[in-house]
Short mmCIF file of C-alpha atoms in Angstrom, two decimals:
data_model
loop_
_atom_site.label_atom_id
_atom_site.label_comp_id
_atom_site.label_asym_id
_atom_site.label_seq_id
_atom_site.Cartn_x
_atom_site.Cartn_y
_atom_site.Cartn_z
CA UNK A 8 0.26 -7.47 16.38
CA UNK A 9 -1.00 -5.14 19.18
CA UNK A 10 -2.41 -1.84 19.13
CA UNK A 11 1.01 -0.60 21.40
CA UNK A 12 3.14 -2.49 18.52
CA UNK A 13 1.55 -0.71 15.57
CA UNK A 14 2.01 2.40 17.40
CA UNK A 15 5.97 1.63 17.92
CA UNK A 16 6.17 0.74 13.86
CA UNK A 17 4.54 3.72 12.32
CA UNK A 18 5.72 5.77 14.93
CA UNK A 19 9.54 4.54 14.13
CA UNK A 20 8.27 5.66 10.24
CA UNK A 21 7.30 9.04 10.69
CA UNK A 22 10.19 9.56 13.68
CA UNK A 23 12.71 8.56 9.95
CA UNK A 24 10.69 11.18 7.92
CA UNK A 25 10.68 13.86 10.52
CA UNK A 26 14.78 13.19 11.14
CA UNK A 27 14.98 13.84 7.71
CA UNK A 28 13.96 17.44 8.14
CA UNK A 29 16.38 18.08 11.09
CA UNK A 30 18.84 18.56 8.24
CA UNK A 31 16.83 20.06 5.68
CA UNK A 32 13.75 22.50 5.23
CA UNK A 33 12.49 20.62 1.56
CA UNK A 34 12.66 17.18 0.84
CA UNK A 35 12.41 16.74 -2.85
CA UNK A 36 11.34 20.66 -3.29
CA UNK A 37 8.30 20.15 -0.85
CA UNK A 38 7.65 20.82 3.10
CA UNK A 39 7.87 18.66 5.78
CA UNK A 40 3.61 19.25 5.97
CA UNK A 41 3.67 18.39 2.32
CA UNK A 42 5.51 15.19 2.97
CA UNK A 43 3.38 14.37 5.26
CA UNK A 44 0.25 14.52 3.38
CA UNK A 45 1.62 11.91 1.28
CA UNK A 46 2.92 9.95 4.40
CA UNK A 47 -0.46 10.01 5.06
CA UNK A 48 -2.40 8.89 2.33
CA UNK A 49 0.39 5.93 2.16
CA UNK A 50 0.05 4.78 5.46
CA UNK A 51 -4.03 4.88 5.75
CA UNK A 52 -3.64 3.48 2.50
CA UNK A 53 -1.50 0.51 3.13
CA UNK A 54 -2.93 0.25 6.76
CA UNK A 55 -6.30 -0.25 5.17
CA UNK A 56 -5.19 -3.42 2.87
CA UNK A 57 -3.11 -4.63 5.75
CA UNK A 58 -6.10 -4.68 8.07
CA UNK A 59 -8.36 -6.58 4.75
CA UNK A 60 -5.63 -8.72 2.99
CA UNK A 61 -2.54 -8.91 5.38
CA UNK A 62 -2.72 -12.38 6.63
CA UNK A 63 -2.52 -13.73 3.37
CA UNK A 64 1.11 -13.60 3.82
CA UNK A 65 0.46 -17.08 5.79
CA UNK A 66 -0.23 -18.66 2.61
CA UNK A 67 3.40 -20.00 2.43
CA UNK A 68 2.52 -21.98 5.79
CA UNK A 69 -0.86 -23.46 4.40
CA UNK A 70 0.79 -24.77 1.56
CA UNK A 71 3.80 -26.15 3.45
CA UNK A 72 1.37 -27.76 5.98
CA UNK A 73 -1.44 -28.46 3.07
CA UNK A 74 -3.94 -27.20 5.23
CA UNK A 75 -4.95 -25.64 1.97
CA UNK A 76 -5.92 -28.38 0.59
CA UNK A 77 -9.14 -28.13 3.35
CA UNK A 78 -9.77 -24.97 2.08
CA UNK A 79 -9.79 -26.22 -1.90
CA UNK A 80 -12.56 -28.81 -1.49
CA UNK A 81 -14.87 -26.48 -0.15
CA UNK A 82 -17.42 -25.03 -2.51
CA UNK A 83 -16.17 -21.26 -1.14
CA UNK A 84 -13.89 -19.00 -2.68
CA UNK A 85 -10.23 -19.76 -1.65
CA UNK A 86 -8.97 -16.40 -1.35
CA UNK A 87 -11.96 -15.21 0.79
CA UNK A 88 -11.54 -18.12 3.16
CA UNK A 89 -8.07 -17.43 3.63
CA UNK A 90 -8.58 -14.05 4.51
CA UNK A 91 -11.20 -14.42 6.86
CA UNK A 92 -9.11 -17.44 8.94
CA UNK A 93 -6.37 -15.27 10.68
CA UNK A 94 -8.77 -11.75 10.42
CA UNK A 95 -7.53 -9.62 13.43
CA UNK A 96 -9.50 -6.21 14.43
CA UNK A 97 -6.59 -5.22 15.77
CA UNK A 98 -5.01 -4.36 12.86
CA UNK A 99 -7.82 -1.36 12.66
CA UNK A 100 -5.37 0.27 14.91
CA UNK A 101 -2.60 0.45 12.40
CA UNK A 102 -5.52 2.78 10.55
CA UNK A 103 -6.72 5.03 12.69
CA UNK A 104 -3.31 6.30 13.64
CA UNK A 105 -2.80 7.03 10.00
CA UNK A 106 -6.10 8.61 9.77
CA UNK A 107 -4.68 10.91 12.74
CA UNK A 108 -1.55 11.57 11.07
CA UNK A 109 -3.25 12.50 7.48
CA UNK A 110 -5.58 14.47 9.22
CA UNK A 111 -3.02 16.81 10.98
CA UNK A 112 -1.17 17.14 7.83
CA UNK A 113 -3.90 18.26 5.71
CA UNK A 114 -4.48 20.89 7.95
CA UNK A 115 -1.02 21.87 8.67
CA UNK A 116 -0.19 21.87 4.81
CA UNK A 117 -3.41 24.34 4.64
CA UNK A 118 -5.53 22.35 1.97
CA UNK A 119 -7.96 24.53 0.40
CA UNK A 120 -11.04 22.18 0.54
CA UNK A 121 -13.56 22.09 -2.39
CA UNK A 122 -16.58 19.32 -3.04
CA UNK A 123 -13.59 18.10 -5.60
CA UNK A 124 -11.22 17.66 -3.39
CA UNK A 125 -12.95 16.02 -0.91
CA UNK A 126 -13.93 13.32 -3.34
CA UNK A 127 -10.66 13.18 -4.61
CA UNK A 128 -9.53 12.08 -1.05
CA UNK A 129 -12.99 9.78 -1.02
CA UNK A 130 -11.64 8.24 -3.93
CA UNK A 131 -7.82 8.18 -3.07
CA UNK A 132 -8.01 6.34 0.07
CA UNK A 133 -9.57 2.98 -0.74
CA UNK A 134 -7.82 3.02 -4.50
CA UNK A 135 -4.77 2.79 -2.47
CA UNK A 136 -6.23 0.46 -0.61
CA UNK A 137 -6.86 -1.48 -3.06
CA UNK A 138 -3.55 -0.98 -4.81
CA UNK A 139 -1.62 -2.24 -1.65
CA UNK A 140 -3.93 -5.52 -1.56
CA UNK A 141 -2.81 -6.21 -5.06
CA UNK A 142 0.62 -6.29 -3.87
CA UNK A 143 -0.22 -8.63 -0.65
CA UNK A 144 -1.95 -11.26 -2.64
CA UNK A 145 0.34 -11.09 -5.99
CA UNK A 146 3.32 -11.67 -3.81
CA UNK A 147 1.95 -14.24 -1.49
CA UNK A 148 1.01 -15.95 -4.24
CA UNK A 149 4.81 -16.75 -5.34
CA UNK A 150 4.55 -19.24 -2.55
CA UNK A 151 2.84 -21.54 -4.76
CA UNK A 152 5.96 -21.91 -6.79
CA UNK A 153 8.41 -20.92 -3.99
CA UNK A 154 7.37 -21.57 -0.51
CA UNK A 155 10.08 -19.43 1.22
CA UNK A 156 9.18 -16.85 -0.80
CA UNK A 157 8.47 -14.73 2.50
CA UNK A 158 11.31 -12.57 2.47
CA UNK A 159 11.12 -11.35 -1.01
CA UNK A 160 7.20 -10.73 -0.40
CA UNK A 161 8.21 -8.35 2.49
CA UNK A 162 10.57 -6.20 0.49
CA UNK A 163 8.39 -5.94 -2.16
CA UNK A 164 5.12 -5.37 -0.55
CA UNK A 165 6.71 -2.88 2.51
CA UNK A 166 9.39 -1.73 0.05
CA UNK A 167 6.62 -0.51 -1.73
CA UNK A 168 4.70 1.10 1.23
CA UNK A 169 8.36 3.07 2.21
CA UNK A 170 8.73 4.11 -1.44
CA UNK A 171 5.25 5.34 -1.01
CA UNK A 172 5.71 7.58 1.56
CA UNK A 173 8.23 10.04 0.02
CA UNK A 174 8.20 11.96 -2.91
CA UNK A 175 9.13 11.21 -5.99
CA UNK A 176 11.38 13.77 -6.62
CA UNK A 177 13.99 12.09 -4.46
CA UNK A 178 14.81 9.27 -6.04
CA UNK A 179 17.00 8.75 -9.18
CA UNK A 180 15.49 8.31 -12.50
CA UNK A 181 15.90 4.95 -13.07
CA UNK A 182 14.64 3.66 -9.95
CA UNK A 183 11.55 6.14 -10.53
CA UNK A 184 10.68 5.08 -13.84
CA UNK A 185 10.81 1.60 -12.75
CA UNK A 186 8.64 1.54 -9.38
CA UNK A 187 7.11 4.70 -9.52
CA UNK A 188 5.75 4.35 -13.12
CA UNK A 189 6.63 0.87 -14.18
CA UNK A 190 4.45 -0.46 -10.80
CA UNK A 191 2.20 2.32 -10.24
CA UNK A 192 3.53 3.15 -6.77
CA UNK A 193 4.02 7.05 -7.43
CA UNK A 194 0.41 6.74 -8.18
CA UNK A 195 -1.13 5.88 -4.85
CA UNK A 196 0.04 9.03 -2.62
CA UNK A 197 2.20 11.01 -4.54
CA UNK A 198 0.06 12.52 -7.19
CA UNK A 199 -2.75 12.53 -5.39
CA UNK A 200 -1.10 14.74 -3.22
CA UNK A 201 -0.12 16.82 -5.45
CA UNK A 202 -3.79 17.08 -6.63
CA UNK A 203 -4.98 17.83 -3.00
CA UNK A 204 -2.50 20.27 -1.98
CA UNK A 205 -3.03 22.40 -5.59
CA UNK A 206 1.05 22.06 -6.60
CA UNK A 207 2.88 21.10 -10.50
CA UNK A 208 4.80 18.16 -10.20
CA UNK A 209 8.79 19.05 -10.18
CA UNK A 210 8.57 15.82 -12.75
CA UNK A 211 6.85 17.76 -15.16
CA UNK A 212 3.34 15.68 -15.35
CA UNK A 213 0.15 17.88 -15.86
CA UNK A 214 -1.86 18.25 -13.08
CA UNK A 215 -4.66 16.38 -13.76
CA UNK A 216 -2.26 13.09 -13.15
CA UNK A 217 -3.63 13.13 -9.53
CA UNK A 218 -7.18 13.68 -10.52
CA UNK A 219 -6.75 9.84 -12.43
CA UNK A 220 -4.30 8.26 -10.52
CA UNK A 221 -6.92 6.03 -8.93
CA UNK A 222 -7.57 4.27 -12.29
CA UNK A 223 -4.32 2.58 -11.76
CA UNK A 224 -5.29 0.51 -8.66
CA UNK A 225 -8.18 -1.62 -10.59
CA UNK A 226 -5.61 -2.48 -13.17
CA UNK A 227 -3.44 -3.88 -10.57
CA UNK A 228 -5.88 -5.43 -8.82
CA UNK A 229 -6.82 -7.61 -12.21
CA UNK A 230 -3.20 -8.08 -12.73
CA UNK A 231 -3.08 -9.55 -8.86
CA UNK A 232 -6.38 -11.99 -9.32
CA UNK A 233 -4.79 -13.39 -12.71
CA UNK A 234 -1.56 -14.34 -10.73
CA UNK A 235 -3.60 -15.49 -7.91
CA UNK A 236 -6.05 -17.87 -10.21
CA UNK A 237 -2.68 -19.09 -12.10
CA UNK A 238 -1.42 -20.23 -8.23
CA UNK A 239 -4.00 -21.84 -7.43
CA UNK A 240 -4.36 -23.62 -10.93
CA UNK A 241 -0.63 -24.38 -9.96
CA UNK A 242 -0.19 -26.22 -6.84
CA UNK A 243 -0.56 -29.48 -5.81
CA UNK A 244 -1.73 -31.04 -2.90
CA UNK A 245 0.63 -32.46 -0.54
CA UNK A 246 -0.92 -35.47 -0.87
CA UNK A 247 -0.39 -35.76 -4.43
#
């Protein structure tokens, strides 16, 4: 995708946010500058395992084609050669729009910036990196078992970047329990927000939640490489 097509998408995704404040001044008891810090911090976030781990979505046509299986009897790493076959720089775009859009909300929200802080956003950014590239590979990896699995891969892993984007606040209880807590998503903008912009969480978690929130990315990270290794330990060659 094109630098002009990356522009359109997470231009249509903040145009949605912003429409959202034509009705109202608070969105889940926070600004529309609050918002868009964690807008932010999502979409560098997921832009940044996009631009590293995105084309591993084409997994489903490697193993329908078994060009995987020229990838398997090489004495490489699978997942790294599969990563670096479809690499596209111009995915970096994708990024630094995001970084333009974080940057203008931090200042617009009025962040009061402190050596802490600063590392907290150090520390944020690639975490949720990270976190988002555990969802691209744990989901591609259903294709092992379920080739057309491409569909449910997109909801999930762009599901998860929309969910992302708002607060948490908004949504019902169940559904936060289960994909805010239950998969860690509230975890990779939300509270780290919070933490940056110096606010309680409406939810009622102490504010240090933002200050650890990173932690959660390296456990899904080992939960993604487990699935991953069991995939590969799954399929079969075409030929077989």
């Amino acid at each position: 995708m094109d630098m002009a097509g990356n522009l359109v998408i997470l231009g249509g995704d903040l145009l949605a946010l912003l429409v959202m404040f034509q009705v109202t001044d608070l969105l889940g008891g926070f600004t529309r500058p609050q918002v868009l810090v964690m807008f932010g911090l999502s979409a560098v976030s997921f832009g940044l395992a996009d631009l590293a781990v995105g084309n591993i979505e084409r997994i489903r046509v490697y193993v329908r084609t078994g060009t995987l299986d020229t990838v398997l009897v090489r004495p490489l790493g699978v997942l790294g050669q599969l990563l670096a076959v479809d690499f596209s720089i111009r995915r970096l775009s994708r990024v630094l729009y995001a970084t333009a859009i974080l940057a203008y909300a931090l200042s617009a929200a009025g962040v009061m910036w402190t050596p802490a802080k600063v590392l907290l956003l150090a520390v944020t950014l690639p975490a949720g990196a990270l976190f988002f590239s555990a969802i691209f590979v744990a989901t591609a990896t259903v294709a092992f078992w379920w080739i057309e699995s491409g569909e449910l891969g997109n909801i999930i892993t762009y599901g998860g970047r929309d969910f992302t984007s708002y607060p948490l606040s908004i949504f019902g209880d169940w559904f936060r329990r289960m994909f805010g807590f239950g998969l860690g998503l509230g975890f990779v903008a939300y509270y780290p927000a919070l933490a940056l912009l110096g606010l309680p969480d409406p939810l009622g978690l102490p504010a240090w939640t933002g200050w650890v929130a990173f932690l959660v990315a390296p456990a899904a990270a080992a939960v993604a490489a487990l699935i991953w290794r069991t995939g590969v330990r799954h399929y079969r060659s075409t030929g077989s």
